[in-house]
């Protein structure tokens, strides 16, 4: 069975020192301090150490063989978004990352499918870059769950979504810049509590803001099985019903109606939760994801799904059909 991992991150091995190039800001750069490892530096601050499987495409393909997974959908690491930078500088950086992703999918067409990044802080520049990346063979973009703390329903972001729908590019929404991060540093809470809430924040903003009503053909995937959105849909729907004066001000469609119209990945680390997500979404809207190569990811690439007692058609939907539909990618393009 063809297995496609819809949620993985990659970086180019070498990147310019953007802070030096632009003369300001804590941009990310890599210090290759010992063989097989690099330090991600944020300005002069150590951010995290990464392994060679973060940048070496052949090593990654080899690591995936153990889990019988042929294809990786690759995008950058959210900390690279740089939405806070001057728009032209963010465009420059985005182009560098997008060209790297495009070259990767060109060189390994059966193993890598790329999702780009765009300067969301400037919709005009973002739309221009979308038009450019459409021609490079990237299948969509990854965006943050908020843009410098602004929610995705803000009118200024609408042209980006509109262009994605027009160009047939898929959108992956990834949590980042977590709410409450500063006040809950201990116990890795931004990752354990903030991230699932961020994804729900993005989903509620897009639903209540009417984005899906205005752009019915827009294909969006939310990371980490939609974070806390699906588990708290009862509360969200009840809030919509009991306080429409607060909730239904821009869109009067019940939020539950959107379940199954967007996609989510399978990153739950919990078969029981995945069963619930499948029940809610339908198997055609749930896709294999791992968050490889990071430790909070499902680094056995869906092994727990293989062990679940699910009909073969359901597994096939999760492992390939859903992601192919989300990316509007013919299966033949990936089969050897
Ligand atoms: Zn991720």
Short mmCIF file of C-alpha atoms and ligand atoms in Angstrom, two decimals:
data_model
loop_
_atom_site.label_atom_id
_atom_site.label_comp_id
_atom_site.label_asym_id
_atom_site.label_seq_id
_atom_site.Cartn_x
_atom_site.Cartn_y
_atom_site.Cartn_z
CA UNK A 1 0.00 0.00 0.00
CA UNK A 2 1.26 3.48 -0.88
CA UNK A 3 2.00 5.37 2.34
CA UNK A 4 2.35 9.14 2.29
CA UNK A 5 3.35 11.11 5.37
CA UNK A 6 1.49 14.42 5.04
CA UNK A 7 3.20 16.29 7.88
CA UNK A 8 7.00 16.45 8.01
CA UNK A 9 9.52 19.28 8.31
CA UNK A 10 12.78 19.88 6.47
CA UNK A 11 15.41 22.61 6.18
CA UNK A 12 18.13 23.30 3.63
CA UNK A 13 21.52 22.25 5.00
CA UNK A 14 22.91 25.71 4.34
CA UNK A 15 21.07 28.95 4.78
CA UNK A 16 22.27 32.54 4.65
CA UNK A 17 22.74 34.33 7.97
CA UNK A 18 19.63 36.45 7.48
CA UNK A 19 20.29 38.67 10.51
CA UNK A 20 23.64 39.69 9.01
CA UNK A 21 22.23 40.02 5.52
CA UNK A 22 19.28 42.21 6.55
CA UNK A 23 21.05 43.94 9.43
CA UNK A 24 18.41 43.28 12.12
CA UNK A 25 16.27 40.69 13.82
CA UNK A 26 16.61 37.25 15.37
CA UNK A 27 16.35 35.14 12.23
CA UNK A 28 17.14 31.44 12.44
CA UNK A 29 20.47 30.16 11.20
CA UNK A 30 22.25 26.82 11.45
CA UNK A 31 25.58 26.16 13.13
CA UNK A 32 26.96 22.82 11.97
CA UNK A 33 29.02 22.31 15.14
CA UNK A 34 29.63 18.55 14.85
CA UNK A 35 29.11 15.81 12.30
CA UNK A 36 25.45 14.86 11.91
CA UNK A 37 24.14 17.64 14.14
CA UNK A 38 23.46 21.36 13.90
CA UNK A 39 22.42 24.03 16.33
CA UNK A 40 19.44 26.12 15.31
CA UNK A 41 20.29 29.59 16.51
CA UNK A 42 17.70 32.34 16.91
CA UNK A 43 19.85 35.43 16.61
CA UNK A 44 22.55 34.59 19.16
CA UNK A 45 20.25 32.42 21.28
CA UNK A 46 20.35 28.62 21.08
CA UNK A 47 16.91 27.42 19.93
CA UNK A 48 17.27 23.64 19.52
CA UNK A 49 19.70 21.02 18.26
CA UNK A 50 18.69 19.18 15.13
CA UNK A 51 19.90 15.98 13.57
CA UNK A 52 21.05 15.32 10.01
CA UNK A 53 17.61 13.87 9.20
CA UNK A 54 16.37 17.45 9.35
CA UNK A 55 18.25 18.33 6.12
CA UNK A 56 19.59 15.18 4.42
CA UNK A 57 16.97 13.93 1.90
CA UNK A 58 18.64 10.56 1.27
CA UNK A 59 19.01 9.77 4.95
CA UNK A 60 15.33 10.58 5.43
CA UNK A 61 14.25 8.27 2.60
CA UNK A 62 16.32 5.51 4.24
CA UNK A 63 14.82 6.12 7.69
CA UNK A 64 11.33 5.96 6.16
CA UNK A 65 11.98 2.60 4.52
CA UNK A 66 11.74 0.90 7.91
CA UNK A 67 8.16 2.16 8.16
CA UNK A 68 7.28 1.30 4.55
CA UNK A 69 6.58 4.94 3.78
CA UNK A 70 7.64 6.08 0.37
CA UNK A 71 6.49 9.70 0.24
CA UNK A 72 7.05 12.65 2.56
CA UNK A 73 5.13 15.89 2.24
CA UNK A 74 7.73 18.41 3.34
CA UNK A 75 7.46 21.96 4.61
CA UNK A 76 9.64 24.27 6.63
CA UNK A 77 9.72 24.54 10.43
CA UNK A 78 7.20 27.15 11.66
CA UNK A 79 9.93 29.12 13.45
CA UNK A 80 11.21 29.97 9.93
CA UNK A 81 7.95 31.78 8.95
CA UNK A 82 9.45 35.15 9.98
CA UNK A 83 6.10 36.94 9.69
CA UNK A 84 7.51 39.53 12.09
CA UNK A 85 10.21 40.63 9.61
CA UNK A 86 10.02 43.38 6.99
CA UNK A 87 7.77 41.97 4.23
CA UNK A 88 10.40 42.14 1.47
CA UNK A 89 12.94 40.37 3.68
CA UNK A 90 10.43 37.66 4.56
CA UNK A 91 9.70 37.28 0.85
CA UNK A 92 13.43 36.88 0.17
CA UNK A 93 13.73 34.20 2.86
CA UNK A 94 10.51 32.46 1.74
CA UNK A 95 11.76 32.29 -1.85
CA UNK A 96 15.00 30.69 -0.69
CA UNK A 97 13.10 28.02 1.27
CA UNK A 98 10.54 27.48 -1.50
CA UNK A 99 13.22 27.04 -4.16
CA UNK A 100 14.91 24.45 -1.95
CA UNK A 101 11.62 22.54 -1.54
CA UNK A 102 10.88 22.76 -5.26
CA UNK A 103 14.32 21.39 -6.16
CA UNK A 104 13.85 18.55 -3.71
CA UNK A 105 10.56 17.44 -5.25
CA UNK A 106 12.06 17.82 -8.71
CA UNK A 107 15.05 15.63 -7.82
CA UNK A 108 13.05 13.00 -5.90
CA UNK A 109 9.57 13.12 -7.47
CA UNK A 110 8.50 9.77 -5.96
CA UNK A 111 9.63 10.69 -2.45
CA UNK A 112 9.04 14.38 -1.80
CA UNK A 113 6.08 16.71 -2.28
CA UNK A 114 6.67 20.30 -1.16
CA UNK A 115 4.53 22.89 0.62
CA UNK A 116 5.92 26.43 0.50
CA UNK A 117 5.84 29.39 2.84
CA UNK A 118 4.77 32.97 2.06
CA UNK A 119 5.04 36.40 3.74
CA UNK A 120 1.57 36.44 5.34
CA UNK A 121 2.24 39.90 6.79
CA UNK A 122 1.83 41.32 3.27
CA UNK A 123 -0.96 39.72 1.24
CA UNK A 124 0.14 41.31 -2.07
CA UNK A 125 3.62 39.84 -1.80
CA UNK A 126 2.21 36.54 -0.55
CA UNK A 127 -0.11 36.25 -3.57
CA UNK A 128 2.77 37.00 -5.97
CA UNK A 129 4.85 34.28 -4.33
CA UNK A 130 1.89 31.87 -4.53
CA UNK A 131 1.71 32.48 -8.27
CA UNK A 132 5.44 31.85 -8.57
CA UNK A 133 5.46 28.65 -6.50
CA UNK A 134 2.50 27.28 -8.40
CA UNK A 135 4.85 27.13 -11.42
CA UNK A 136 7.66 25.48 -9.46
CA UNK A 137 5.62 22.36 -8.73
CA UNK A 138 4.90 22.94 -5.04
CA UNK A 139 1.40 21.69 -4.18
CA UNK A 140 0.45 24.22 -1.52
CA UNK A 141 1.61 26.22 1.46
CA UNK A 142 1.97 25.88 5.18
CA UNK A 143 0.84 28.86 7.28
CA UNK A 144 0.78 29.63 11.01
CA UNK A 145 -2.27 29.34 13.26
CA UNK A 146 -2.01 33.10 13.81
CA UNK A 147 -0.09 35.81 12.00
CA UNK A 148 1.75 37.97 14.54
CA UNK A 149 -1.17 37.29 16.92
CA UNK A 150 -3.82 38.28 14.36
CA UNK A 151 -6.44 35.62 13.64
CA UNK A 152 -6.78 34.04 10.21
CA UNK A 153 -10.27 35.48 9.63
CA UNK A 154 -8.86 39.04 9.40
CA UNK A 155 -9.85 40.56 6.07
CA UNK A 156 -6.22 41.39 5.25
CA UNK A 157 -5.42 37.66 4.92
CA UNK A 158 -8.42 36.87 2.70
CA UNK A 159 -6.60 37.52 -0.63
CA UNK A 160 -4.11 34.79 0.27
CA UNK A 161 -6.84 32.20 0.81
CA UNK A 162 -8.64 33.41 -2.30
CA UNK A 163 -5.45 32.96 -4.36
CA UNK A 164 -4.91 29.46 -2.96
CA UNK A 165 -8.42 28.50 -4.04
CA UNK A 166 -7.96 30.09 -7.48
CA UNK A 167 -4.56 28.45 -8.05
CA UNK A 168 -5.64 25.08 -6.64
CA UNK A 169 -2.98 25.16 -3.91
CA UNK A 170 -3.60 23.27 -0.67
CA UNK A 171 -3.20 24.97 2.73
CA UNK A 172 -1.79 23.39 5.87
CA UNK A 173 -2.40 25.31 9.10
CA UNK A 174 0.32 24.63 11.68
CA UNK A 175 0.25 25.82 15.31
CA UNK A 176 3.05 28.20 16.29
CA UNK A 177 3.64 31.42 18.25
CA UNK A 178 1.55 29.84 20.97
CA UNK A 179 -0.89 31.89 23.02
CA UNK A 180 0.17 32.12 26.65
CA UNK A 181 3.71 30.98 25.80
CA UNK A 182 5.43 33.54 28.01
CA UNK A 183 3.34 32.73 31.07
CA UNK A 184 3.70 28.93 30.89
CA UNK A 185 7.32 28.16 30.12
CA UNK A 186 7.59 25.31 32.63
CA UNK A 187 6.77 21.69 31.74
CA UNK A 188 6.86 22.31 27.94
CA UNK A 189 3.32 23.70 28.28
CA UNK A 190 3.46 25.83 25.11
CA UNK A 191 3.83 22.58 23.16
CA UNK A 192 1.48 20.41 25.26
CA UNK A 193 -1.28 22.89 26.00
CA UNK A 194 -0.71 25.88 23.72
CA UNK A 195 -0.34 24.02 20.43
CA UNK A 196 -3.67 22.14 20.50
CA UNK A 197 -5.41 25.36 21.57
CA UNK A 198 -3.69 27.31 18.76
CA UNK A 199 -5.02 24.91 16.13
CA UNK A 200 -8.55 25.22 17.52
CA UNK A 201 -8.13 28.99 17.53
CA UNK A 202 -7.27 28.89 13.82
CA UNK A 203 -10.19 26.56 12.99
CA UNK A 204 -12.74 28.58 14.98
CA UNK A 205 -11.47 31.84 13.45
CA UNK A 206 -11.75 30.50 9.91
CA UNK A 207 -15.18 28.93 10.52
CA UNK A 208 -16.77 31.82 12.43
CA UNK A 209 -15.13 34.32 10.06
CA UNK A 210 -16.89 32.63 7.14
CA UNK A 211 -13.75 31.74 5.16
CA UNK A 212 -15.12 28.32 4.21
CA UNK A 213 -18.48 29.87 3.21
CA UNK A 214 -16.77 32.34 0.91
CA UNK A 215 -14.26 29.85 -0.51
CA UNK A 216 -15.99 26.47 -0.71
CA UNK A 217 -13.25 24.95 -2.88
CA UNK A 218 -10.37 25.93 -0.59
CA UNK A 219 -8.60 22.75 0.59
CA UNK A 220 -7.30 23.13 4.15
CA UNK A 221 -5.60 20.65 6.47
CA UNK A 222 -5.19 21.33 10.18
CA UNK A 223 -2.21 19.79 11.95
CA UNK A 224 -2.22 17.44 14.97
CA UNK A 225 -5.69 16.07 14.20
CA UNK A 226 -7.13 19.57 14.57
CA UNK A 227 -5.72 20.08 18.07
CA UNK A 228 -8.46 20.64 20.64
CA UNK A 229 -11.13 21.56 18.05
CA UNK A 230 -12.74 18.14 17.51
CA UNK A 231 -12.60 17.06 21.18
CA UNK A 232 -14.33 20.33 22.20
CA UNK A 233 -16.79 20.66 19.28
CA UNK A 234 -19.74 20.10 21.66
CA UNK A 235 -18.75 23.16 23.67
CA UNK A 236 -18.05 25.21 20.54
CA UNK A 237 -21.43 24.31 19.03
CA UNK A 238 -23.23 25.01 22.30
CA UNK A 239 -21.55 28.41 22.52
CA UNK A 240 -22.69 29.15 18.97
CA UNK A 241 -26.28 28.20 19.92
CA UNK A 242 -26.52 29.91 23.32
CA UNK A 243 -24.65 33.15 22.54
CA UNK A 244 -25.12 33.86 18.83
CA UNK A 245 -24.70 37.53 19.72
CA UNK A 246 -21.03 36.73 20.48
CA UNK A 247 -20.30 33.82 18.18
CA UNK A 248 -22.53 33.94 15.07
CA UNK A 249 -21.82 37.57 14.20
CA UNK A 250 -20.07 36.92 10.88
CA UNK A 251 -21.39 33.49 9.91
CA UNK A 252 -24.67 31.92 11.00
CA UNK A 253 -23.80 28.34 9.95
CA UNK A 254 -23.42 25.80 12.77
CA UNK A 255 -19.67 25.07 13.23
CA UNK A 256 -20.42 21.33 13.33
CA UNK A 257 -21.45 21.55 9.66
CA UNK A 258 -17.82 22.09 8.67
CA UNK A 259 -16.57 18.83 10.14
CA UNK A 260 -15.52 16.61 7.27
CA UNK A 261 -15.12 19.57 4.90
CA UNK A 262 -11.51 20.16 5.91
CA UNK A 263 -8.73 17.62 6.45
CA UNK A 264 -6.74 16.76 9.58
CA UNK A 265 -3.67 14.59 10.10
CA UNK A 266 -3.48 11.53 12.33
CA UNK A 267 -1.05 12.86 14.96
CA UNK A 268 -2.93 11.89 18.13
CA UNK A 269 -0.51 9.33 19.71
CA UNK A 270 -3.69 7.57 20.83
CA UNK A 271 -5.74 4.95 18.94
CA UNK A 272 -8.91 5.77 20.89
CA UNK A 273 -8.64 9.44 19.98
CA UNK A 274 -7.92 8.57 16.36
CA UNK A 275 -11.08 6.41 16.30
CA UNK A 276 -13.05 9.43 17.51
CA UNK A 277 -11.42 11.69 14.90
CA UNK A 278 -12.24 9.14 12.18
CA UNK A 279 -15.84 8.93 13.38
CA UNK A 280 -16.16 12.71 13.26
CA UNK A 281 -14.31 13.43 10.04
CA UNK A 282 -14.78 10.28 7.96
CA UNK A 283 -11.67 8.42 6.77
CA UNK A 284 -11.44 10.46 3.56
CA UNK A 285 -10.60 13.52 5.60
CA UNK A 286 -7.95 12.05 7.91
CA UNK A 287 -4.40 11.59 6.66
CA UNK A 288 -1.21 10.05 7.94
CA UNK A 289 1.06 12.62 9.56
CA UNK A 290 4.11 12.31 11.80
CA UNK A 291 5.76 15.68 12.51
CA UNK A 292 9.04 13.90 11.69
CA UNK A 293 11.84 14.42 12.58
CA UNK A 294 10.93 16.04 15.90
CA UNK A 295 10.60 14.15 19.20
CA UNK A 296 6.98 15.13 19.83
CA UNK A 297 6.07 13.53 16.49
CA UNK A 298 4.85 10.02 15.68
CA UNK A 299 8.31 8.83 14.71
CA UNK A 300 7.13 5.31 13.88
CA UNK A 301 5.18 6.89 10.99
CA UNK A 302 1.71 5.51 11.67
CA UNK A 303 2.74 2.14 13.11
CA UNK A 304 -0.02 2.50 15.74
CA UNK A 305 -2.54 2.90 12.91
CA UNK A 306 -1.35 -0.29 11.25
CA UNK A 307 -1.91 -2.07 14.57
CA UNK A 308 -5.48 -0.77 14.87
CA UNK A 309 -8.38 -2.96 13.80
CA UNK A 310 -9.62 -0.81 10.97
CA UNK A 311 -11.00 -1.93 7.61
CA UNK A 312 -8.37 -1.98 4.87
CA UNK A 313 -10.23 0.76 2.94
CA UNK A 314 -10.04 3.03 5.97
CA UNK A 315 -6.30 2.45 6.30
CA UNK A 316 -5.87 3.12 2.61
CA UNK A 317 -7.75 6.41 2.97
CA UNK A 318 -5.53 7.45 5.88
CA UNK A 319 -2.27 6.33 4.27
CA UNK A 320 -2.82 7.80 0.82
CA UNK A 321 -6.28 8.65 -0.55
CA UNK A 322 -6.98 11.57 1.79
CA UNK A 323 -3.66 13.29 1.25
CA UNK A 324 -3.85 12.80 -2.53
CA UNK A 325 -7.27 14.45 -2.56
CA UNK A 326 -6.11 17.29 -0.31
CA UNK A 327 -3.11 18.00 -2.56
CA UNK A 328 -5.09 17.29 -5.76
CA UNK A 329 -2.29 14.94 -6.74
CA UNK A 330 -2.82 11.93 -9.04
CA UNK A 331 -1.67 8.67 -7.44
CA UNK A 332 0.12 7.77 -10.70
CA UNK A 333 2.56 10.64 -10.11
CA UNK A 334 3.97 8.81 -7.08
CA UNK A 335 3.84 5.16 -8.07
CA UNK A 336 7.07 3.66 -9.30
ZN1 LIG B 1 4.77 20.03 12.55
#
